[in-house]
Coordinates of C-alpha atoms in Angstrom, one line a residue:
X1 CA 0.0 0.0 0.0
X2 CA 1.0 3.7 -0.8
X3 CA -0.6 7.1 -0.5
X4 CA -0.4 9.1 -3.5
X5 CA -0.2 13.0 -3.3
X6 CA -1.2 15.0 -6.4
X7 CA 0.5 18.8 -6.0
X8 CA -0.7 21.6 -8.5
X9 CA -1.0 19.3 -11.2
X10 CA -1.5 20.4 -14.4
X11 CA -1.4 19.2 -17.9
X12 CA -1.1 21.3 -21.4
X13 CA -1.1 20.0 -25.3
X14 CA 1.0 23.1 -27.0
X15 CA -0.9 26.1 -25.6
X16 CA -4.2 24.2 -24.0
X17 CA -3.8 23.6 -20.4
X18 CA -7.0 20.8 -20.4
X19 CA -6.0 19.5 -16.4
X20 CA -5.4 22.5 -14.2
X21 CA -3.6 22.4 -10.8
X22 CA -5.2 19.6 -9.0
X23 CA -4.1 18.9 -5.6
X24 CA -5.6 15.9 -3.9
X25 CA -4.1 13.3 -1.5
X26 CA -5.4 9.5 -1.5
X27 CA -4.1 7.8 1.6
X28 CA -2.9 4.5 2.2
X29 CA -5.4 1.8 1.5
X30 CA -7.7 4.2 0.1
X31 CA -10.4 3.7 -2.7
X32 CA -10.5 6.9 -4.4
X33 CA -12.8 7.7 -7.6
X34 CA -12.2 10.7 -10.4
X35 CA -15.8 10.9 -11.5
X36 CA -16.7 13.6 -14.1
X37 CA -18.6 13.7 -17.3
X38 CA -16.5 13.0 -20.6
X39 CA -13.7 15.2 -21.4
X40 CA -13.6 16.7 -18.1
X41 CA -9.7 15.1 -17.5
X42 CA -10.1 12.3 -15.2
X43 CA -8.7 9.9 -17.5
X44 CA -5.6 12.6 -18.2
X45 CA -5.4 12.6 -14.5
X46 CA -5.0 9.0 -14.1
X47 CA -2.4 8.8 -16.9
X48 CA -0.4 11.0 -15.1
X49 CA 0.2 8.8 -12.1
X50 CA 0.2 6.0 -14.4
X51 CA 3.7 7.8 -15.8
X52 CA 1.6 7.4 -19.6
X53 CA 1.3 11.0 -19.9
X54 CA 3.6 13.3 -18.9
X55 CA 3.5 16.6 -15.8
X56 CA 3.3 19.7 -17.2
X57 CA 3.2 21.4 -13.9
X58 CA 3.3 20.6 -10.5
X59 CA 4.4 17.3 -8.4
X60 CA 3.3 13.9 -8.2
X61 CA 5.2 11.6 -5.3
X62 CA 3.8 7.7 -4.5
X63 CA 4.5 6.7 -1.0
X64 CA 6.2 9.9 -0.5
X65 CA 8.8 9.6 -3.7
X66 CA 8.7 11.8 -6.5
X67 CA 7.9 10.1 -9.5
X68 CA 7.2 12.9 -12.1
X69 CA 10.1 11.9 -14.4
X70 CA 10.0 8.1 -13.6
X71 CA 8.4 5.7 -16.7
X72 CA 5.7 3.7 -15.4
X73 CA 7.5 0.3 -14.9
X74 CA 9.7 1.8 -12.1
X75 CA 6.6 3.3 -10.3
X76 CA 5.1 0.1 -8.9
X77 CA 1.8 0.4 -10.0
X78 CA -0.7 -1.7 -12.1
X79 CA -3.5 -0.5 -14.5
X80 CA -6.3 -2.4 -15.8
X81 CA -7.8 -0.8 -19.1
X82 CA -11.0 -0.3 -20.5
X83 CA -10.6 -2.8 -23.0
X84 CA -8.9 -5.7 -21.0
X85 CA -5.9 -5.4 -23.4
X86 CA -5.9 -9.6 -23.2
X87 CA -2.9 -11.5 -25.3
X88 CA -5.9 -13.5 -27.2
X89 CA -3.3 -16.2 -27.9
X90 CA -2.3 -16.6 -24.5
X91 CA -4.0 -18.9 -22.2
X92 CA -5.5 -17.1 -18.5
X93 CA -2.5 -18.1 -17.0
X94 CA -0.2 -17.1 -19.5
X95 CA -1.8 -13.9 -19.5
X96 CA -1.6 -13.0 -15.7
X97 CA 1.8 -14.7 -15.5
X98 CA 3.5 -12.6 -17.8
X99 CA 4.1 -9.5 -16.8
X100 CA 5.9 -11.2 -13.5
X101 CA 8.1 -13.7 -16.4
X102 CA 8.9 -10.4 -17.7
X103 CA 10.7 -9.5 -14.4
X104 CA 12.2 -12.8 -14.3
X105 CA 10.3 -13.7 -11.4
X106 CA 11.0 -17.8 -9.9
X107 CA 8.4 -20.0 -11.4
X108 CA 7.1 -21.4 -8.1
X109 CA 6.2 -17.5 -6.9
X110 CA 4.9 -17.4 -10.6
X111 CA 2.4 -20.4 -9.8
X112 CA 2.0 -19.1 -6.4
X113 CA 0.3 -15.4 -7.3
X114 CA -1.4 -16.4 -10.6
X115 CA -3.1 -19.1 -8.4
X116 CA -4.1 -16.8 -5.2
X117 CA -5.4 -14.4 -7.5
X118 CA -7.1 -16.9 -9.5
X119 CA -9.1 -18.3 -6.1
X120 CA -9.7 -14.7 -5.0
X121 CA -12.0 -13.8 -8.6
X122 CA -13.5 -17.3 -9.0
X123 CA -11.4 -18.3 -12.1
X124 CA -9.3 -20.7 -11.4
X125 CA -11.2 -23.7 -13.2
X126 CA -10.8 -21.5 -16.3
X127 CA -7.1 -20.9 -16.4
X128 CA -6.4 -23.0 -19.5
X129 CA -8.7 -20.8 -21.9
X130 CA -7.9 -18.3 -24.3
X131 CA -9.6 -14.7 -24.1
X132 CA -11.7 -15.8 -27.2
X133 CA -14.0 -18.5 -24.9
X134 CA -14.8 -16.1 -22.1
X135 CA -17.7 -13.4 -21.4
X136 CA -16.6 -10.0 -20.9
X137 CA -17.0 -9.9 -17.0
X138 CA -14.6 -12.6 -17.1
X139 CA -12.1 -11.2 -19.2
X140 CA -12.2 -8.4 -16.8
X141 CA -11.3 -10.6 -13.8
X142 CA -8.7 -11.6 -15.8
X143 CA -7.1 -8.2 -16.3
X144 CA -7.8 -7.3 -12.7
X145 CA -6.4 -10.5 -11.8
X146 CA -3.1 -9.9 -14.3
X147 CA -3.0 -6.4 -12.1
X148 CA -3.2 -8.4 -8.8
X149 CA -0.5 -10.4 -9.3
X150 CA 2.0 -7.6 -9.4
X151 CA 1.5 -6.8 -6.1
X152 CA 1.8 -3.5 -6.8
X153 CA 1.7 -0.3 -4.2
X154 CA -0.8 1.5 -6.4
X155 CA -4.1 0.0 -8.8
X156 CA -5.7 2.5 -11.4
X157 CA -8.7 1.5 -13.0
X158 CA -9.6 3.7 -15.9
X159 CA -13.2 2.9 -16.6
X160 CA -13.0 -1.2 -16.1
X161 CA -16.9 -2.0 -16.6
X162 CA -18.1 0.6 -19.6
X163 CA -18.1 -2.4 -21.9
X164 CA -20.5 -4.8 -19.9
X165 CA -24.2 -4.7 -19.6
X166 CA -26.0 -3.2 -16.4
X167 CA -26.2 -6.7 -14.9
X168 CA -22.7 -7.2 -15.3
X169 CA -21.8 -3.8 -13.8
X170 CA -23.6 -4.3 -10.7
X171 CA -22.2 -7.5 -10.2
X172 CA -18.4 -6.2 -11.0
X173 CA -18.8 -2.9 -9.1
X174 CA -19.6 -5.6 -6.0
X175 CA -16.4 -7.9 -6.7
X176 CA -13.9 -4.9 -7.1
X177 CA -15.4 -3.5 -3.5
X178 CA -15.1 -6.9 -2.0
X179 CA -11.5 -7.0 -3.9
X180 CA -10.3 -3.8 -2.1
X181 CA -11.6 -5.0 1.3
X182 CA -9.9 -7.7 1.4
X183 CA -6.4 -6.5 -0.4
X184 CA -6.9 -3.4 1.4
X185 CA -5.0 -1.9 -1.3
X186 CA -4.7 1.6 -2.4
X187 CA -6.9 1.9 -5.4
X188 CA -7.4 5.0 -8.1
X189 CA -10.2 4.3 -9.9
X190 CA -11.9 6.8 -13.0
X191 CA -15.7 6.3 -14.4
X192 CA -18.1 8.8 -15.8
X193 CA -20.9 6.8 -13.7
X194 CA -21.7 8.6 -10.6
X195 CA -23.1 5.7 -9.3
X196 CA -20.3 3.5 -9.8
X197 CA -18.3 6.2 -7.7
X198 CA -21.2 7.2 -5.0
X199 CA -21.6 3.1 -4.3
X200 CA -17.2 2.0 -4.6
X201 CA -15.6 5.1 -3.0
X202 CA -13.8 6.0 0.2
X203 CA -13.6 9.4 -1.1
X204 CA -14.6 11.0 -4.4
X205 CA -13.0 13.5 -6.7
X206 CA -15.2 15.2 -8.9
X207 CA -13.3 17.0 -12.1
X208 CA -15.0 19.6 -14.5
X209 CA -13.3 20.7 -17.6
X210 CA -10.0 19.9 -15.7
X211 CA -10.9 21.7 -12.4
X212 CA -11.4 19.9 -8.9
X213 CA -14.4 20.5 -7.8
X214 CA -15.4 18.6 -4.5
X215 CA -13.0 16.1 -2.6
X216 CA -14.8 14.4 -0.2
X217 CA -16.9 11.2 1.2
X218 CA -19.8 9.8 -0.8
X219 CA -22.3 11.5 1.9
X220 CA -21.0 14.6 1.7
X221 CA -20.8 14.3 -1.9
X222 CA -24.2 13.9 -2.0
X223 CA -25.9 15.5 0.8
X224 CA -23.3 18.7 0.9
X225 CA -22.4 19.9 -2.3
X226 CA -19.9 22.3 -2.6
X227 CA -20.8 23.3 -6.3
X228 CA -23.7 23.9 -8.6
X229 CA -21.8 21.0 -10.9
X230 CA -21.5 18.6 -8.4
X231 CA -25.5 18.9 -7.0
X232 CA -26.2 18.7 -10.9
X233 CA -24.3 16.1 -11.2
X234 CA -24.8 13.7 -8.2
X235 CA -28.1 11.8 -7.6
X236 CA -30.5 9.6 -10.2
X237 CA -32.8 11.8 -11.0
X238 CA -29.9 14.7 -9.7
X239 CA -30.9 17.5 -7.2
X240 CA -33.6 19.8 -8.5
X241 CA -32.0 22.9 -9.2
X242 CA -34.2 27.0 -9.9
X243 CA -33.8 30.1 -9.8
X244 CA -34.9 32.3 -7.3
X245 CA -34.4 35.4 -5.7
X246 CA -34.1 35.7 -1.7
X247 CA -36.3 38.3 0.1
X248 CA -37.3 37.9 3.5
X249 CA -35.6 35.2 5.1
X250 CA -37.4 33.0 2.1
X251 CA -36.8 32.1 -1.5
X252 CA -39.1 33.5 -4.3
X253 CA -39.6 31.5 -7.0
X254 CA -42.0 33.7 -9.2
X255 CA -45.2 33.8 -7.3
X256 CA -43.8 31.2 -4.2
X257 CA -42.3 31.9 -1.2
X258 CA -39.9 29.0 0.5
X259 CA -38.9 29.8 4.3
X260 CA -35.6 29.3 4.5
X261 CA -33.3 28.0 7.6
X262 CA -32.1 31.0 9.2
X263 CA -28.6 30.2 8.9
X264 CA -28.9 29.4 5.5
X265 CA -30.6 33.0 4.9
X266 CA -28.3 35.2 7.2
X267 CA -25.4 34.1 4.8
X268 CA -27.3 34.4 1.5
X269 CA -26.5 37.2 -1.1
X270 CA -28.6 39.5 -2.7
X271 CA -26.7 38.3 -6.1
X272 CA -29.3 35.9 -8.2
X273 CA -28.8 32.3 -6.9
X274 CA -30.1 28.8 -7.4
X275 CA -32.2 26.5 -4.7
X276 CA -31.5 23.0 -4.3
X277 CA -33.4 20.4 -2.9
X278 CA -33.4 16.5 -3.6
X279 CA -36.2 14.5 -5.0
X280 CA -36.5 12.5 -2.1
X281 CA -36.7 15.6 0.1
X282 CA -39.8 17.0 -1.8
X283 CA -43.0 15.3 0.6
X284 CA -46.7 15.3 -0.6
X285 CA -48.5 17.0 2.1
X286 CA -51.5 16.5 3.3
X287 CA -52.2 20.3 4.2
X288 CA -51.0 23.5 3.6
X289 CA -48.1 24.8 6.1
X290 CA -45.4 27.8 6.0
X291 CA -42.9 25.3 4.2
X292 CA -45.5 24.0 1.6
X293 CA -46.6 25.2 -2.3
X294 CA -48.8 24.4 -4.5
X295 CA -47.8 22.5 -7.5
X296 CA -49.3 20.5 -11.1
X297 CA -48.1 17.3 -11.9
X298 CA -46.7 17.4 -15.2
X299 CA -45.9 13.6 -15.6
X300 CA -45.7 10.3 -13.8
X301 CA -42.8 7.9 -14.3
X302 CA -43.4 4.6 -12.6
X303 CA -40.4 2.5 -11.4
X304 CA -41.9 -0.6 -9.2
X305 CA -40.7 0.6 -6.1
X306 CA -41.4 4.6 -6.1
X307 CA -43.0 6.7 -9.2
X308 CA -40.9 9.3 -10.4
X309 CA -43.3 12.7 -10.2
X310 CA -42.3 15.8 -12.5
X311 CA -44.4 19.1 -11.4
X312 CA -44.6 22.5 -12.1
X313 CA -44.3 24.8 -9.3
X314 CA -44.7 28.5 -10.1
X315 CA -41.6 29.1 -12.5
X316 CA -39.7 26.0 -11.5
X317 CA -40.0 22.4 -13.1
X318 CA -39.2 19.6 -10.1
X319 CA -39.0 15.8 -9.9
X320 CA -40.1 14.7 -6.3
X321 CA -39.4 10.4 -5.7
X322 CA -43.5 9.7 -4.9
X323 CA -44.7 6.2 -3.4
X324 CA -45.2 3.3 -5.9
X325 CA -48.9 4.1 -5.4
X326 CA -49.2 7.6 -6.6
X327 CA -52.6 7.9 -8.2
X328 CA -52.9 11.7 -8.9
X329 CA -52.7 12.0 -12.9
X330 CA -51.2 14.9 -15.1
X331 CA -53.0 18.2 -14.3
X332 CA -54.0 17.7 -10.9
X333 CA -52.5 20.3 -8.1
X334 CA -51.2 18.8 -5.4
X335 CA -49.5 20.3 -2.0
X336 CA -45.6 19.8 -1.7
X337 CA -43.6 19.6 1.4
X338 CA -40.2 20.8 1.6
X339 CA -38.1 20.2 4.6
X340 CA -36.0 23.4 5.2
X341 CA -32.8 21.6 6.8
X342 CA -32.5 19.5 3.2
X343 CA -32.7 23.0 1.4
X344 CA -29.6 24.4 -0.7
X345 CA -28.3 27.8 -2.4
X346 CA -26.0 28.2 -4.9
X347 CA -23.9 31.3 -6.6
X348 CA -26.1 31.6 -9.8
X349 CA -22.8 32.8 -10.8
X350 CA -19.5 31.3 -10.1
X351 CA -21.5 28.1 -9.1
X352 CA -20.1 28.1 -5.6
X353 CA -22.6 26.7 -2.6
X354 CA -23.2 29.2 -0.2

């Protein structure tokens, strides 16, 4: 295991700087995630440590060395690819076995790792197949297993599971989680799935067009946003997100008035701003009170468990998570609840939370 310390980081092709000065530390036995949308430099990020792309700025030390100018075999870590990256001639063992032959590693610790590995993913009854005769969640055990056996300080994962269907995802996302408790290794891993990084992480980094911009815990990820990106971004449906103006100690949105926590107003600028709040923190009410509004449902998605409500609340459009049983149809007004402590504002601006 190794911690890994990212210092003003940054990243130019010729006179576009795409990664800019990211400073982030993932600690020993840590799974991290870079989550972003595409082209937002997670991937660039990850290369970097990887030693496949080079620094064009700051420093980069694993387990407290500098490794900026070191290639990528002298850095001790192990990447497993996107697209498995299999010798298809190779049998499984051949293929986890030999990047340690490589290294002129004795061929009884050879037989030793590829088989540990092998028990810990479930594939040793398979080792004498080529990549041809396997599914594509077992190819990736394979490559994850190829990275295992290196015993490496440091394991990236640049977007392992966008090749597999949903069912295989879920069940992958589960077997690299159980993987990482029970290695307790320090693992980097980059997807543009938030839910892949909200359900695997220790911490989260969330990158926008090459900027940090929240490093933190799943929960607070979710339930404190530091940025208008990252409550946009976080959450399936996300956070609802309007404008409104602030007047009062409450938030206008048109004709609407929304109390606000007190706290939350005394620190709230006069500058236009956005409210958050999360579906699941819109309630149907049963009668009208300071913290309720009036709203028209617009359409009903049901999902078995819950039905997925869109309304129309003076100028704002919101989705509110409604019980499987929801029976009120398109153009009926119903009474919404929201719970002031759940309530967020955002610079309309610069995006910042307040």
């Amino acid at each position: 295991m190794a911690n890994v310390e990212l210092r003003g980081i940054r990243k130019r092709y010729g006179n576009v700087e795409v990664v800019h000065g990211i400073d982030l530390e993932v600690r020993h036995g840590e799974f991290v995630v870079f989550v972003g949308p595409s082209g937002c430099g997670k991937s660039t990020l990850l290369r970097m440590v990887a030693g496949l792309e080079g620094i064009s700025d700051g420093e980069l030390r694993i387990d407290g060395q500098r490794v900026n100018e070191l290639p990528p075999r002298s850095r001790d870590i192990a990447m497993v690819f996107q697209d498995y990256a299999l010798y298809p001639h190779k049998t499984l063992f051949e293929n986890m076995a030999f990047g340690l032959r490589l290294r002129k590693t004795p061929e009884d610790e050879i037989q030793r790792r590829v088989m540990d590995a092998a028990r810990l993913l479930k594939i040793e009854h398979m080792l004498e197949r080529r990549p041809a005769a396997l599914s594509g969640g077992q190819r990736q055990r394979v490559a994850i297993g190829r990275a295992i056996v290196r015993q490496p300080k440091v394991f990236l994962f640049d977007e392992p599971l966008s090749n597999l269907d949903a069912q295989l995802r879920h069940e992958m996302r589960s077997e690299i989680k159980r993987l990482h408790q029970r290695l307790g290794a320090t693992i980097i891993y980059v997807t543009h799935d938030q839910v892949e990084a909200m359900t695997m992480a220790d911490r989260i980094a969330v990158l926008s067009a090459g900027e940090l911009m929240q490093y933190d815990t799943p929960d607070a990820i979710y339930n404190r946003p530091a940025a208008l990106f990252v409550a946009g971004f976080t959450g399936a449906p996300p956070m609802n997100l309007v404008d409104c103006t602030l007047a009062g100690g409450a938030a206008l949105l048109g004709p609407l008035r929304v109390p606000l926590p007190q706290e939350l107003a005394a620190r709230a600028p006069t500058a236009p701003l956005k409210l958050g709040v999360r579906p699941e923190n819109l309630r149907f009410a049963r009668q009208d009170g300071d913290a309720d509004l009036p709203a028209e449902v617009v359409l009903l998605e049901p999902l078995g468990a819950e039905t997925l409500v869109t309304l129309k609340a003076g100028n704002a459009e919101l989705i509110a998570r409604g019980p499987a049983d929801f029976r009120e149809r398109p153009g009926t007004t119903v009474t919404l609840h929201l719970q002031p402590q759940h309530l967020h504002l955002f610079h309309a601006e610069s995006g910042s939370a307040v």
